[in-house]
Structures are given as structure tokens and as C-alpha cells.
Coordinates of C-alpha atoms and ligand atoms in Angstrom, one line a residue:
X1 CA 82.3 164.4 71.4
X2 CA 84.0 161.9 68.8
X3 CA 86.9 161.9 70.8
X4 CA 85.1 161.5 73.9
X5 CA 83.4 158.8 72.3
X6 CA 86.8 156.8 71.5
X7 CA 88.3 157.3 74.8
X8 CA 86.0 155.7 76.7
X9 CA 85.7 153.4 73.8
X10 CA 89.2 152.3 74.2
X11 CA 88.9 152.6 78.4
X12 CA 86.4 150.0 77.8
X13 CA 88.2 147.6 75.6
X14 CA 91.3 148.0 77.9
X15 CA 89.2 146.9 80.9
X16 CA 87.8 143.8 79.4
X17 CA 91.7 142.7 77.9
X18 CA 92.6 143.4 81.1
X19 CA 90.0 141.3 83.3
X20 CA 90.4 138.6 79.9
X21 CA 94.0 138.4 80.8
X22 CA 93.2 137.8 84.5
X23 CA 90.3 135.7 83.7
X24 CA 91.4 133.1 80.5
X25 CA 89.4 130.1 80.6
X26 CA 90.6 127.3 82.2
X27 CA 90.8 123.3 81.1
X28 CA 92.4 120.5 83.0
X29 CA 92.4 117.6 80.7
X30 CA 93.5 114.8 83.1
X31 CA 94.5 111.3 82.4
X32 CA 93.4 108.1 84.4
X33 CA 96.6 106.3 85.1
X34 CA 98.8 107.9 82.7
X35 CA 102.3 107.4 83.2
X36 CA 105.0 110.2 83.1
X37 CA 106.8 108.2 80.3
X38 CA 103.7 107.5 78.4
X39 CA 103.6 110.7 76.2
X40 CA 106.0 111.2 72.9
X41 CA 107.4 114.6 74.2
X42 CA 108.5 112.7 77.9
X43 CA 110.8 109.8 75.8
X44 CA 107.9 107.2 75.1
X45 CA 108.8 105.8 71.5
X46 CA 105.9 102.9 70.8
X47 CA 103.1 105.2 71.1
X48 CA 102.2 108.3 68.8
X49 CA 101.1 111.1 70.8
X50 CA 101.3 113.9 68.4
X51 CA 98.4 116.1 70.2
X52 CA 99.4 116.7 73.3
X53 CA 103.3 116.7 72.2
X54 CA 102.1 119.7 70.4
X55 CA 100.6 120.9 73.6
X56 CA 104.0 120.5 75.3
X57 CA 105.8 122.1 71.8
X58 CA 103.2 125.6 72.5
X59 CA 103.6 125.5 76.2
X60 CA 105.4 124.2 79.5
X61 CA 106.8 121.0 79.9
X62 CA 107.0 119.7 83.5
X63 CA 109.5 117.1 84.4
X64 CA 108.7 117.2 87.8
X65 CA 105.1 117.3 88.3
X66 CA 103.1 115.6 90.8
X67 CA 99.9 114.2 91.8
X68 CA 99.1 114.6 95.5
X69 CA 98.4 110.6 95.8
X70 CA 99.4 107.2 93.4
X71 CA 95.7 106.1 93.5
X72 CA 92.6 108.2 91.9
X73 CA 90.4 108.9 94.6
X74 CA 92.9 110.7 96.4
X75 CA 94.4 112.9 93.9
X76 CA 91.5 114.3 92.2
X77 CA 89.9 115.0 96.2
X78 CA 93.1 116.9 96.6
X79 CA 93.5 118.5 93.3
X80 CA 89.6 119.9 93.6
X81 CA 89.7 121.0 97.8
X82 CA 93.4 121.2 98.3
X83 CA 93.6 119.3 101.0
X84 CA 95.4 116.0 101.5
X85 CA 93.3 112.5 101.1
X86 CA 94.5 111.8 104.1
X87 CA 92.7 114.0 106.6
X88 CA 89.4 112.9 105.4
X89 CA 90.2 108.8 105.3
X90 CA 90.1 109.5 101.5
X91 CA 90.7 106.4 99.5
X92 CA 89.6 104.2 96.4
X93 CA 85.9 104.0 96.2
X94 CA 83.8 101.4 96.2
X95 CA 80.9 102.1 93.2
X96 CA 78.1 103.2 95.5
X97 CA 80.5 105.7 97.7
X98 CA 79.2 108.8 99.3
X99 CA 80.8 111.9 98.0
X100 CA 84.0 112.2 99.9
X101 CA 83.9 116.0 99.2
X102 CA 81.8 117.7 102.2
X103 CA 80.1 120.7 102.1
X104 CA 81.3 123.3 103.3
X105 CA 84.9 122.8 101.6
X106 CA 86.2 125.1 99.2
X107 CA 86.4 123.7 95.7
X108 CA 88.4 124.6 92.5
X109 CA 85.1 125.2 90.4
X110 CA 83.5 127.1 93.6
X111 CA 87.0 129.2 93.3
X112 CA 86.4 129.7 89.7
X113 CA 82.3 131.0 90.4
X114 CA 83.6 133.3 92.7
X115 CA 85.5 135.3 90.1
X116 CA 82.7 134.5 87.9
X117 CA 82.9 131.7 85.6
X118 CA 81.0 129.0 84.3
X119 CA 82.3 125.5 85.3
X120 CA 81.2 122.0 84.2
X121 CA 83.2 118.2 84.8
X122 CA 82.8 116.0 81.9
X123 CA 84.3 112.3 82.6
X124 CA 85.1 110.4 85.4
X125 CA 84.3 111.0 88.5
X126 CA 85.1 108.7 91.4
X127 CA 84.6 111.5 94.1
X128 CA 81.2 109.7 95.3
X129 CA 78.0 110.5 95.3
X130 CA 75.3 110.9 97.5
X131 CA 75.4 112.0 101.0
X132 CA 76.0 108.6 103.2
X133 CA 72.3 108.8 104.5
X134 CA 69.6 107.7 102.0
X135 CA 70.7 105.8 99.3
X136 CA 71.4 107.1 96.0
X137 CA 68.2 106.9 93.9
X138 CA 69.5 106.3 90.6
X139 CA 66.2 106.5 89.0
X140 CA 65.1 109.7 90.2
X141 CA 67.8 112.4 91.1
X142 CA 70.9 111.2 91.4
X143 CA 73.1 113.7 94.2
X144 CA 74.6 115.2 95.9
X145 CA 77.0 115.5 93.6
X146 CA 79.0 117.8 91.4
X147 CA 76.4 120.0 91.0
X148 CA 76.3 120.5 94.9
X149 CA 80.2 121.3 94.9
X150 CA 80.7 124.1 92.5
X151 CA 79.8 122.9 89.1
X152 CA 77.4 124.5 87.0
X153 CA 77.2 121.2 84.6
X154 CA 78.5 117.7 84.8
X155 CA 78.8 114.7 82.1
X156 CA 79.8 111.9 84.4
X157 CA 81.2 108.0 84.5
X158 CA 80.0 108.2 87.8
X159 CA 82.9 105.9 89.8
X160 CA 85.2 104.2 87.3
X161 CA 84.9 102.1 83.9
X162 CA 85.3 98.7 85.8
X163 CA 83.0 99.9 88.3
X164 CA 78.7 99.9 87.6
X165 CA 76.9 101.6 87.6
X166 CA 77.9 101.6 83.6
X167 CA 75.3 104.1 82.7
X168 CA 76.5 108.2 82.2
X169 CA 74.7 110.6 84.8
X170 CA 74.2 114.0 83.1
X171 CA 73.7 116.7 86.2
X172 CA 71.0 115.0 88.5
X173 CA 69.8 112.5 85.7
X174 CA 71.0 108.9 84.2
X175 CA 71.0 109.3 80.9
X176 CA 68.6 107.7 78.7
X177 CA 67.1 106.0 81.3
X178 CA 63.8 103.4 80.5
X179 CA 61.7 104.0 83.7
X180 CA 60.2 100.4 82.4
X181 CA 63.4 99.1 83.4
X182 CA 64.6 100.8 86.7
X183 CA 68.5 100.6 87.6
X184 CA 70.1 99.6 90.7
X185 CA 73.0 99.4 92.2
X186 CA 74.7 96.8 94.6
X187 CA 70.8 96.0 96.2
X188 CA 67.5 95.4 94.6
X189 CA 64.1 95.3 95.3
X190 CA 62.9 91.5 96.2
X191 CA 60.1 91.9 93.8
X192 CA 62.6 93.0 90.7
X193 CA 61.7 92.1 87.5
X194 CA 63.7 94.1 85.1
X195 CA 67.4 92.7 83.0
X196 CA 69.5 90.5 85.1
X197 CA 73.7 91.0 83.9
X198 CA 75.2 87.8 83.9
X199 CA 77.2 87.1 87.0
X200 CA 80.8 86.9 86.0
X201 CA 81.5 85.0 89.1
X202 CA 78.8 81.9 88.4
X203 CA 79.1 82.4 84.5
X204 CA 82.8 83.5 83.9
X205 CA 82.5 82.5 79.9
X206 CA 80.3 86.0 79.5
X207 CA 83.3 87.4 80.3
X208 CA 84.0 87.6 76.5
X209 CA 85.7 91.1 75.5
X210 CA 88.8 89.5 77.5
X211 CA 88.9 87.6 81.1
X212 CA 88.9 88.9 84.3
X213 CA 92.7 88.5 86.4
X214 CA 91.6 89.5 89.9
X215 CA 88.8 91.3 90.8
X216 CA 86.1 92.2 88.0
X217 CA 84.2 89.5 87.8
X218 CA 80.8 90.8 89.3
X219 CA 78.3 92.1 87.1
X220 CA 79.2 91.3 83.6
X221 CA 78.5 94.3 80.9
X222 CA 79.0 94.4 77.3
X223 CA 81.1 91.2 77.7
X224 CA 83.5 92.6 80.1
X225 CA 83.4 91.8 84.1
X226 CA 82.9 94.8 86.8
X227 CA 83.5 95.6 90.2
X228 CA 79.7 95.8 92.0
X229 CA 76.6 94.8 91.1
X230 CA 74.0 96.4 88.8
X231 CA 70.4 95.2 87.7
X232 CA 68.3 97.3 85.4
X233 CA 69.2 100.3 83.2
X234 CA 69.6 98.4 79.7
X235 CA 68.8 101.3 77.8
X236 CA 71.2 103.6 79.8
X237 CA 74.2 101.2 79.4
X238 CA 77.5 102.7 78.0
X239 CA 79.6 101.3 75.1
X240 CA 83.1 101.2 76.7
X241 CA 84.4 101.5 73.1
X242 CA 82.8 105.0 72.3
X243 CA 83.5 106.4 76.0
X244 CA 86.2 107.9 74.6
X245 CA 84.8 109.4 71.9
X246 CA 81.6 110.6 73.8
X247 CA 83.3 112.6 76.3
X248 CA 85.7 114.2 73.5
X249 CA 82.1 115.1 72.2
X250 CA 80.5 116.6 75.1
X251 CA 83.2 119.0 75.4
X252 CA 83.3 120.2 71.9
X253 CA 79.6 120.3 72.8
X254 CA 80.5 122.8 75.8
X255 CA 83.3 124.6 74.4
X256 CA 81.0 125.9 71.3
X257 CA 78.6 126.4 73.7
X258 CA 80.3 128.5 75.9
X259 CA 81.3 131.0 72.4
X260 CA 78.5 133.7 73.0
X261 CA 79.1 134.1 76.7
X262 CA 80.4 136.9 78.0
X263 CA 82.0 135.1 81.3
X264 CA 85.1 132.2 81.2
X265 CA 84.6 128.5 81.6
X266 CA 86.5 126.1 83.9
X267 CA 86.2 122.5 82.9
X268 CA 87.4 119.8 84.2
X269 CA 87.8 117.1 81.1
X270 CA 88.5 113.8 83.3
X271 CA 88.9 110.8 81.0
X272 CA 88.7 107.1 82.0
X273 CA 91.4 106.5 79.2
X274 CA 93.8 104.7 80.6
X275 CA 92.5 103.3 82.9
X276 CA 90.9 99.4 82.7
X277 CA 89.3 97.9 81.3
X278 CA 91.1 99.2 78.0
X279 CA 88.5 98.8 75.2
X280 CA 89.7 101.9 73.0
X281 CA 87.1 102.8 69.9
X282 CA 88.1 100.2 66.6
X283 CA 90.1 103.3 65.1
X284 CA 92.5 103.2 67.6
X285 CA 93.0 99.6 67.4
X286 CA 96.6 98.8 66.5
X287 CA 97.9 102.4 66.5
X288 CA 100.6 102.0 69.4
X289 CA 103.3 99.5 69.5
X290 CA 101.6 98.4 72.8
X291 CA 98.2 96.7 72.7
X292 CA 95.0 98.1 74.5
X293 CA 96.8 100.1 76.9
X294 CA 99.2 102.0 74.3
X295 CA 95.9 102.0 72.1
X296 CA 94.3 103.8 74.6
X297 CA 96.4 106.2 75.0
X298 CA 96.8 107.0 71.3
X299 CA 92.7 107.4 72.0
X300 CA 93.4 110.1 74.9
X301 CA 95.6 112.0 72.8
X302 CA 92.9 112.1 69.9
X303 CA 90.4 113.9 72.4
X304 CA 92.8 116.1 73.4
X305 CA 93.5 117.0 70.1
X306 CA 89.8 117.0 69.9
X307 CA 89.3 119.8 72.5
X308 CA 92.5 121.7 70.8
X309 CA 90.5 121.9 68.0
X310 CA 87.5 122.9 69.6
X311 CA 89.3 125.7 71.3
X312 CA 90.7 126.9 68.3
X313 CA 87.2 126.5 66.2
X314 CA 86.0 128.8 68.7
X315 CA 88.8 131.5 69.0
X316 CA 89.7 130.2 72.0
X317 CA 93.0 129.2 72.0
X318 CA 94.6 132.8 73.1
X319 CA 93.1 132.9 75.9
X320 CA 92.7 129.3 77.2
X321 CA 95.2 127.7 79.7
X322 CA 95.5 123.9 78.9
X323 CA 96.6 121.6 81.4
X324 CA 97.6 118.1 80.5
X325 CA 98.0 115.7 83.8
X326 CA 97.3 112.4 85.1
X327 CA 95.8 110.8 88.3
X328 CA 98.7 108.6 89.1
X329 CA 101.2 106.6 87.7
X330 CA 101.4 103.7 85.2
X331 CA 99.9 100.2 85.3
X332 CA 99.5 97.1 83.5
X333 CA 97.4 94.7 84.4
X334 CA 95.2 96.4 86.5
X335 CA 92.6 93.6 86.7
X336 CA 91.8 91.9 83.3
X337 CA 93.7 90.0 80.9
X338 CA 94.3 92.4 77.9
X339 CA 97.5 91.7 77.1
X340 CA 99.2 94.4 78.8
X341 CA 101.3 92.2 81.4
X342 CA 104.9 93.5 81.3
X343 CA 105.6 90.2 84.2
X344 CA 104.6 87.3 84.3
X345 CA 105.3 84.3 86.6
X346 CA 108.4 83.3 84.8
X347 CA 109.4 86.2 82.7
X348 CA 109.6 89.8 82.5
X349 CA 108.6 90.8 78.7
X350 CA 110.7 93.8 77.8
X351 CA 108.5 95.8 75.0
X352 CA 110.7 98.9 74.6
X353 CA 108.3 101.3 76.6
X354 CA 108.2 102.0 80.5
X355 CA 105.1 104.1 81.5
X356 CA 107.0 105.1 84.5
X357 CA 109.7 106.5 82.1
X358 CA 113.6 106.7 84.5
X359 CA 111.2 106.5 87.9
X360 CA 110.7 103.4 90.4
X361 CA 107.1 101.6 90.9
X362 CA 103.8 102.8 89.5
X363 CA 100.2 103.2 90.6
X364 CA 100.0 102.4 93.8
X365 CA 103.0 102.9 95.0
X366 CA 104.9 105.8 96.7
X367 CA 108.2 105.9 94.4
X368 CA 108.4 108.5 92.1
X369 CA 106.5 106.1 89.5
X370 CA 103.1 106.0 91.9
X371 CA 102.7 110.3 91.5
X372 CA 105.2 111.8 89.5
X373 CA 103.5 112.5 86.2
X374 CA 103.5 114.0 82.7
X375 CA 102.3 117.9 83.5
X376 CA 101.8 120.4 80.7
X377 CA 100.4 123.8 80.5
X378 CA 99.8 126.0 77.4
X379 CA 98.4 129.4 77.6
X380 CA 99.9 131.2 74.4
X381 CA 99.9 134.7 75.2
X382 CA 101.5 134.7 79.1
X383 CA 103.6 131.5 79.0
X384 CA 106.6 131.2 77.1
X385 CA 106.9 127.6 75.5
X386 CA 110.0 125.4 77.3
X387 CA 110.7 122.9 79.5
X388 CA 110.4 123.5 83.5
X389 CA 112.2 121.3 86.5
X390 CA 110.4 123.2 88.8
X391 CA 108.6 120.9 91.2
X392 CA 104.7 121.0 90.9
X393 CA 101.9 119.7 93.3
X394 CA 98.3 119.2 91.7
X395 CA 97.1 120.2 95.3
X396 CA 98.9 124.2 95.1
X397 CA 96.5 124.2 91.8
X398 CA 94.1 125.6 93.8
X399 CA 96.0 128.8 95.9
X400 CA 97.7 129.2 92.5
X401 CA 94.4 130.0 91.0
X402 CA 93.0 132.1 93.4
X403 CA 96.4 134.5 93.4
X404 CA 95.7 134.6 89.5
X405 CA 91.8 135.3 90.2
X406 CA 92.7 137.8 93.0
X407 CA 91.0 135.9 95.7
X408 CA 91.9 135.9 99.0
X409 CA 91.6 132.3 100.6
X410 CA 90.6 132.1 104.8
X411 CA 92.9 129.9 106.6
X412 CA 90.4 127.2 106.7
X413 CA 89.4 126.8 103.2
X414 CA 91.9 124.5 100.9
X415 CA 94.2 124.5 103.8
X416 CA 97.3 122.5 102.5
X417 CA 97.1 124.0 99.2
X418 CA 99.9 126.8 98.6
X419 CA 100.0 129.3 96.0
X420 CA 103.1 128.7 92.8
X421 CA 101.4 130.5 90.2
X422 CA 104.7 131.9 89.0
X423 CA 106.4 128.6 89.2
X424 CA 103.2 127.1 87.1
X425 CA 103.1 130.2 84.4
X426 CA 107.1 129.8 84.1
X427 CA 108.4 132.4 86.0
X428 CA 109.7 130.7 89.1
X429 CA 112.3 127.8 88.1
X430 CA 111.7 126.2 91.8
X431 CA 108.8 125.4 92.4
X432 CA 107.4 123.8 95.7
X433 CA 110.5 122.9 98.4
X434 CA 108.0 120.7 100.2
X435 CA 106.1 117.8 98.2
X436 CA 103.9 115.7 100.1
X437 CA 102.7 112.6 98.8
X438 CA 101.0 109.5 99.9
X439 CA 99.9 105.6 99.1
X440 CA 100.0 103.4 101.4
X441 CA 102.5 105.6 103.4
X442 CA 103.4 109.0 103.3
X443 CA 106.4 110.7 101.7
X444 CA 107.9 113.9 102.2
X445 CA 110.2 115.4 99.9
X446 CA 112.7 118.5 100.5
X447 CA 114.7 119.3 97.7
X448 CA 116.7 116.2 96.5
X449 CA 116.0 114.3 99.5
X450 CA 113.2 112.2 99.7
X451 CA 112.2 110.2 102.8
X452 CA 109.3 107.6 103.0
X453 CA 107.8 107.0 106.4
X454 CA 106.1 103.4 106.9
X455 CA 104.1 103.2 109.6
X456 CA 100.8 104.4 108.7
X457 CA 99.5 108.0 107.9
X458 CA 97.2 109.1 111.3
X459 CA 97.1 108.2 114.4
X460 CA 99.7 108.7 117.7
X461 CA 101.7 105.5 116.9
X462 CA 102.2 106.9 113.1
X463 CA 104.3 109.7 114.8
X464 CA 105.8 107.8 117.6
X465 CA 107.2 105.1 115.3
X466 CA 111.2 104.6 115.6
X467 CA 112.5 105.7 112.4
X468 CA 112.8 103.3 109.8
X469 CA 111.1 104.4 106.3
X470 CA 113.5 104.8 103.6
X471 CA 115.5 107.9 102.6
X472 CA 116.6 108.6 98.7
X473 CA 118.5 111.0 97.5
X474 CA 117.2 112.0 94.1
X475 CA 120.2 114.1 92.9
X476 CA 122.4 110.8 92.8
X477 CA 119.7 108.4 92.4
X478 CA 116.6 109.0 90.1
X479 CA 115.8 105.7 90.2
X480 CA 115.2 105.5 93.9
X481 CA 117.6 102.5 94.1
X482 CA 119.7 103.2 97.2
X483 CA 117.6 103.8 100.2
X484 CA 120.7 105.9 102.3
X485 CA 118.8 106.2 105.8
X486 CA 122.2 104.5 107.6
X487 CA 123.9 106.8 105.9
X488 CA 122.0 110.1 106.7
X489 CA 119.8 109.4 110.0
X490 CA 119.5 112.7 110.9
X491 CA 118.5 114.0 107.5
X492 CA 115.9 111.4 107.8
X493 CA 115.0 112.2 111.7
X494 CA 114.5 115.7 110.0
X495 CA 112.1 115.0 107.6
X496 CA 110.1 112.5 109.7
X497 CA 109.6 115.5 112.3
X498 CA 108.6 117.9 109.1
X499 CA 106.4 114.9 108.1
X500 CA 104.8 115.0 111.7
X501 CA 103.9 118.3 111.8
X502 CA 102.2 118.0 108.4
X503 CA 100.3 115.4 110.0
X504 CA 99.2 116.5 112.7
X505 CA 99.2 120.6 111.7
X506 CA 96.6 122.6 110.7
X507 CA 97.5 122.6 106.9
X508 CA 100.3 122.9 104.6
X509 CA 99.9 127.0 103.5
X510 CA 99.2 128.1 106.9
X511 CA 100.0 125.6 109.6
X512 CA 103.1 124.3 108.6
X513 CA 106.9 125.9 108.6
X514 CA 110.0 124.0 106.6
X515 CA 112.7 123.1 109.0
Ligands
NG6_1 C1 91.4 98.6 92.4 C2 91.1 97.7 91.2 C3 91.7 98.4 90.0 C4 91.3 99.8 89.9 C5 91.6 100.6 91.1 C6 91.1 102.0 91.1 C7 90.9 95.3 91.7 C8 91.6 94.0 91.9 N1 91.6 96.4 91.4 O1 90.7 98.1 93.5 O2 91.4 97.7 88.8 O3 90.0 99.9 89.6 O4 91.0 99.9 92.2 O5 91.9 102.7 90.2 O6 89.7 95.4 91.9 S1 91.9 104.3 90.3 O7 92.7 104.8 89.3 O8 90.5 104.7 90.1 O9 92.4 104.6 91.6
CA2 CA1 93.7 106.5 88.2

């Protein structure tokens, strides 16, 4: 009986290692606008980043890690669907954007229900929100939104920091809203009679936290000029110099929350540090070699720390894989004058520190700089720590986690995503042959070779283009400096046709065959 007893005693504790091992939970912690050589443990010297180098020292280090896109928008659509930006018209939103993900697509989070988790987005958003039809009613229930996609909770910036609405949503609800004083966004009511924001444009001295360069000079909140208009919502008004702070917060709030549940957690911890405009919390002041921006990130690396430690608190840490990425690649001044300029008219100000660490261009653009980025996972008891060259896509995320979760994906769902779970846990040194990525233009990459179409990313003319573009080769040349297309035509041809098909194809996992 006793023995009886213990056997199925130890049947059952073998069956919930097992589905623990299968199921650890899951947190992206993903940077806005971080740089691949922005972090300590990828070369950057001017800015401490002891937290997540630590990450990188306990886990995998990618050197060759990629965003799907160089601008936000983009990447995170593709990194939550896996599908390329591009199908969908997918680009930079304006503050009162429609959600750009439809229903009907297959998210990450919905992936991570399935298998049953709880999931929850704390951060920035920028995905849109609404559904294009009526008008978001930002005093009553504010969706579709993440809830409507696959999370179970959400925290939000709703678009970006220089962007209003400057008020957090939490699920359907603005947060500490005064129904005295209702908010609105971009329109208002001709009889409104709640706070006016200065208009940066008409009154640019109440731009006082520092001056506008191009762009943010709209509604003017806490001193600092945004993109859009708001009226309204005093009470609910962020302070950009806790946002930080706040969301490192809510997630401790979550993690410990999420300690007497029985079923794993996906979150998705989407910080607006870097991005502008950089008002990092007074403790951070002056801790980087590098003003607000290297400030800031000093700040990002505190929260992750913040969630380490929350982890870990919780006896988490086992059985939690950590990602560390970023949106797209480095910029300076991104908008406002806080005295991140590395050029100016006359001069190029060397400060020691290139965000874009050995690669060309930044946000933006489609060089190496624009989407290559800093890419770190822990998961202490499957992944050995070390460094990996094995080329990552944020958009195979998706297939990767559904191999681990054991579910099978229909050709239609997250149809350019592709599954490099081994490549991603360390056991695959390669990687992804094909890398995709997109700005302004499209670039493929096979291998070494990298070849940059211009001409547009849709359309007939896009494929019937002569070829021009640019070809690298990044064996020889990092740095993208040599643009060899004279040299190598039909290499380019190649990759143009590859590119095509891509294009035009039904998807990347399914649709699509390497040439
Ligand atoms: C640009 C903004 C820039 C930034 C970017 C979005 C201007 C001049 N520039 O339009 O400051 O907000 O959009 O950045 O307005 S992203 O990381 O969210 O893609
Ligand atoms: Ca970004």
C-alpha cells in the first residue's frame, strides 16, 4: 500500500517536472531602440550595464540577432503574429492608430493559452488600438486591444512616450482617470471645458524639460512637447521620469502574483527606455558616460535587474527563460534636443560609444545597425551559458515556441515564422539561412551575402525593377562598406528572385524554398 502510495507519488511528481520542463515560464524583456553595442557584455564601455551582462554571463549571448524591421511598429507586429510588417502595410503609428493586429491571426500569447498559460504585456505598446470604425472612447472602454489578441492582462503606454495620449491604460481602463475631466485624443468635443496642454507649436517656451528638434511640438506635457494632441485627463497623466520605474513595478507586481498558480506565465515586459524623449528617474541621472540616452539605459538595465530579482524572490529563476532584445537599432536625436547628438552641422562629436557597435546605420535604416540587435536568453537548467553566432529572427520566436509547446501550427497561422528552437536553446550553431528584413526597402540575407533591394516592398513594379539594390558581403565586410553588386550580379540576381518569391509567396515556413 505504502509502496503503492510512493509510486504514484513519484509518477506524479515526474509528470509535472516533466510538463514544467516543457512549459517554463516565459519573459521577453524588450528594449525600445536599443542598440546591439549599447549593452557592457556586446563592447559598450561608457555605460554600466551590470544586470543584463549578468543575464548574458548565465545564459546565451547572440551576436547575430535580429529584429524583423529597424522601426517599432513593425518588429513587435512581427515578433507577436510572425508575419512580416509588410503584408499588412504595417508601419509607424500615428497615436490614435487602429490595432494593426487583426483578428483572426495567431498571436504569441494566444500560442502560449493554448498550452495553457497566463499571459499579460506590461509597457509599450504601439500595435494600435481600436478597431478603425468607432473611435476609441478613452473614457469608457478603451479596445480592442491586447486583451482581444491573447492577453489575459495588460499595463500599457498605449503608442509611444512622445506620443499622447500620456495616460497608462490598464486592460480596458485609463488609469486613474477623473470622469470630471474627460480625455481626448487628437478631436474634442466643441463644447469642451476640461485642461487645455499648452500647444508647443504656438507656445514653444513650455517646452521646458528640453526643446523640441523636429517633430514634438504638439501637445506639451510635463514640460516636454508630443506628437498628437490631447485635452483632458490631468489626473491620469504619466511622470515620464518614473515610467521606468512603474513598469519595473507592475511586473514584480505580476511575477509575485503569479507564485501560487499552478499554470506558467508569458509576459511580454516592453519598456519605452530608450526610446525619446529620454527623461530617466533622478537616480539614474549621471550614471553613464553618455547623457539621457546612456542614462537611460543604465535605467533599463535596473528593471531588468528588477524582474531578475523578482524571479528569483519568487523561485522562479529555474524555470524561467529570459529574453533580452530590442525593437531596432540605435539613435540619437530622435526628435528633441537632449544632448544626445553624435553630428551636428559642422562636426561629428566622437564620445567613445557607438550604439550600433562594428555595424552600419541605425534605426531606420536597413544596414545591419537598423535590426541587428543585442539578443540574450537565460534559462538555467536547459541552456548552457556561451556565446552563439547563430543567426536569429524575432519573427521564428513564434514556430520556435510552439515546437517547444508541442503545437502544431496550420499553414495559415504565423505564416513566415519558422521554427529554430534548437538554434535559440543552443543546440544548433546556424541558425536561420534566410533573414528577411525591412525599412524602407527590403533586405534578404543568405549566409554572408546580403543584398538590399530598392524599389519598394509590394506591388508588380517592386518585382519588375532592373536590378540595382546593393549587395554586401558580410564575411569580408562587417561594416557593410563595399556594396560588390558589379562584382557579383548574379549572386545578386539570385537573391532578388529569392526576395520575390518572399514577396509575393504565401509565407516564409511554408510557401517559400531557398534557392
Ligand atoms: C518618428 C518620430 C520619432 C519616433 C519614431 C517612432 C518624428 C520627427 N520622429 O516619426 O521620434 O517616435 O517615429 O519610433 O516625429 S519607434 O521606435 O516607435 O518606431
Ligand atoms: Ca523602437
Amino acid at each position: 500500500m505504502h509502496l503503492l502510495r510512493l509510486s504514484l507519488l513519484t509518477a506524479a511528481f515526474c509528470l509535472l517536472s516533466a510538463s514544467a520542463q516543457d512549459h517554463p515560464n516565459v519573459v521577453i524583456i524588450y528594449g525600445d531602440d536599443v542598440g546591439w553595442g549599447d549593452l557592457g557584455c556586446y563592447g559598450a564601455t561608457k555605460i554600466p550595464t551590470p544586470h543584463l551582462d549578468k543575464l548574458a554571463a548565465g545564459g546565451l549571448r547572440f551576436t547575430d540577432g535580429h529584429c524583423s524591421a529597424a522601426t517599432c511598429t513593425p518588429s513587435r507586429f512581427s515578433m507577436l503574429t510572425g508575419i512580416h510588417g509588410f503584408r499588412h502595410n504595417v508601419r509607424i503609428l500615428a497615436p490614435d492608430a487602429p490595432m494593426t493586429i487583426k483578428p483572426g491571426m495567431l498571436t504569441l500569447p494566444e500560442l502560449f493559452k493554448k498550452a495553457g498559460y497566463s499571459t499579460a504585456v506590461i509597457g509599450k505598446w504601439h500595435l494600435g488600438i481600436g478597431d478603425g470604425k468607432t473611435p476609441v472612447d478613452w473614457n469608457g472602454e478603451v479596445k480592442p486591444g491586447p486583451l482581444e489578441v491573447g492577453f489575459d492582462y495588460s499595463f500599457l503606454l498605449p503608442s509611444t512616450n512622445d506620443r499622447v495620449p500620456c495616460v497608462y491604460v490598464e486592460n480596458h481602463k485609463v488609469l486613474n482617470l477623473d470622469p470630471a475631466d474627460p480625455l481626448f485624443v487628437n478631436n474634442k468635443p466643441a463644447d469642451f471645458e476640461g485642461t487645455e496642454y499648452p500647444d508647443g507649436r504656438k507656445n514653444p517656451e513650455s517646452m521646458t524639460y528640453y526643446k523640441n528638434s523636429h517633430g514634438h511640438n504638439y501637445s506639451v506635457i510635463n514640460g516636454i512637447g508630443r506628437i498628437g494632441q490631447m485635452w483632458g485627463g490631468k489626473s491620469a497623466l504619466w511622470n515620464d521620469e518614473t515610467m521606468g520605474p512603474e513598469f519595473a513595478k507592475q511586473a514584480r507586481k505580476y511575477i509575485a502574483g503569479r507564485k501560487d498558480h499552478k499554470e506558467p506565465f508569458f509576459l511580454f515586459w516592453s519598456a519605452a527606455d530608450i526610446h525619446v524623449p529620454r527623461a530617466p528617474h533622478p537616480d539614474f541621472k549621471g550614471k553613464s558616460e553618455l547623457t539621457y540616452r546612456g542614462d537611460a539605459m543604465v535605467q533599463l538595465d535596473w528593471c531588468a535587474g528588477e524582474i531578475m530579482a523578482a524571479l528569483e524572490e519568487n523561485g522562479m529563476t529555474d524555470n524561467t527563460i529570459v529574453i533580452f532584445s530590442s525593437d531596432n537599432g540605435p539613435v540619437y536625436d530622435d526628435g528633441y534636443e537632449d544632448g544626445t547628438t553624435v553630428k551636428t552641422s559642422t562636426k561629428e562629436i566622437d564620445r567613445g560609444h557607438d550604439g550600433s557597435g562594428p555595424y552600419r546605420g541605425g534605426k531606420y535604416q536597413i544596414y545591419e545597425g537598423g535590426h541587428r540587435v543585442p539578443l540574450i536568453l537565460r534559462w538555467p537548467t536547459k541552456v548552457k551559458p556561451a556565446v552563439s553566432n547563430a543567426t536569429i529572427n524575432q519573427i521564428d520566436f513564434l514556430a520556435s515556441f510552439a515546437d517547444m509547446l508541442n503545437i502544431e501550427l496550420k499553414n495559415d497561422q504565423a505564416i513566415d515564422s519558422r521554427n529554430h528552437l534548437d538554434a535559440l536553446l543552443g543546440k544548433d550553431a546556424n541558425g536561420s539561412e534566410i533573414l528577411v528584413s525591412e525599412a524602407r526597402d527590403l533586405a534578404i540575407r543568405q549566409g554572408e551575402w546580403k543584398y538590399i533591394a530598392s524599389g519598394g516592398k509590394k506591388g508588380k513594379n517592386a518585382a519588375k525593377k532592373p536590378i540595382g539594390g546593393e549587395l554586401y558581403n558580410l564575411k569580408n565586410d562587417l561594416g557593410e562598406q563595399k556594396n560588390v553588386i558589379s562584382e557579383h550580379p548574379e549572386r545578386a540576381r539570385q537573391l532578388q528572385a529569392m526576395l520575390d518569391q518572399v514577396r509575393t509567396g504565401k509565407g516564409m515556413r511554408t510557401g517559400f524554398k531557398a534557392e
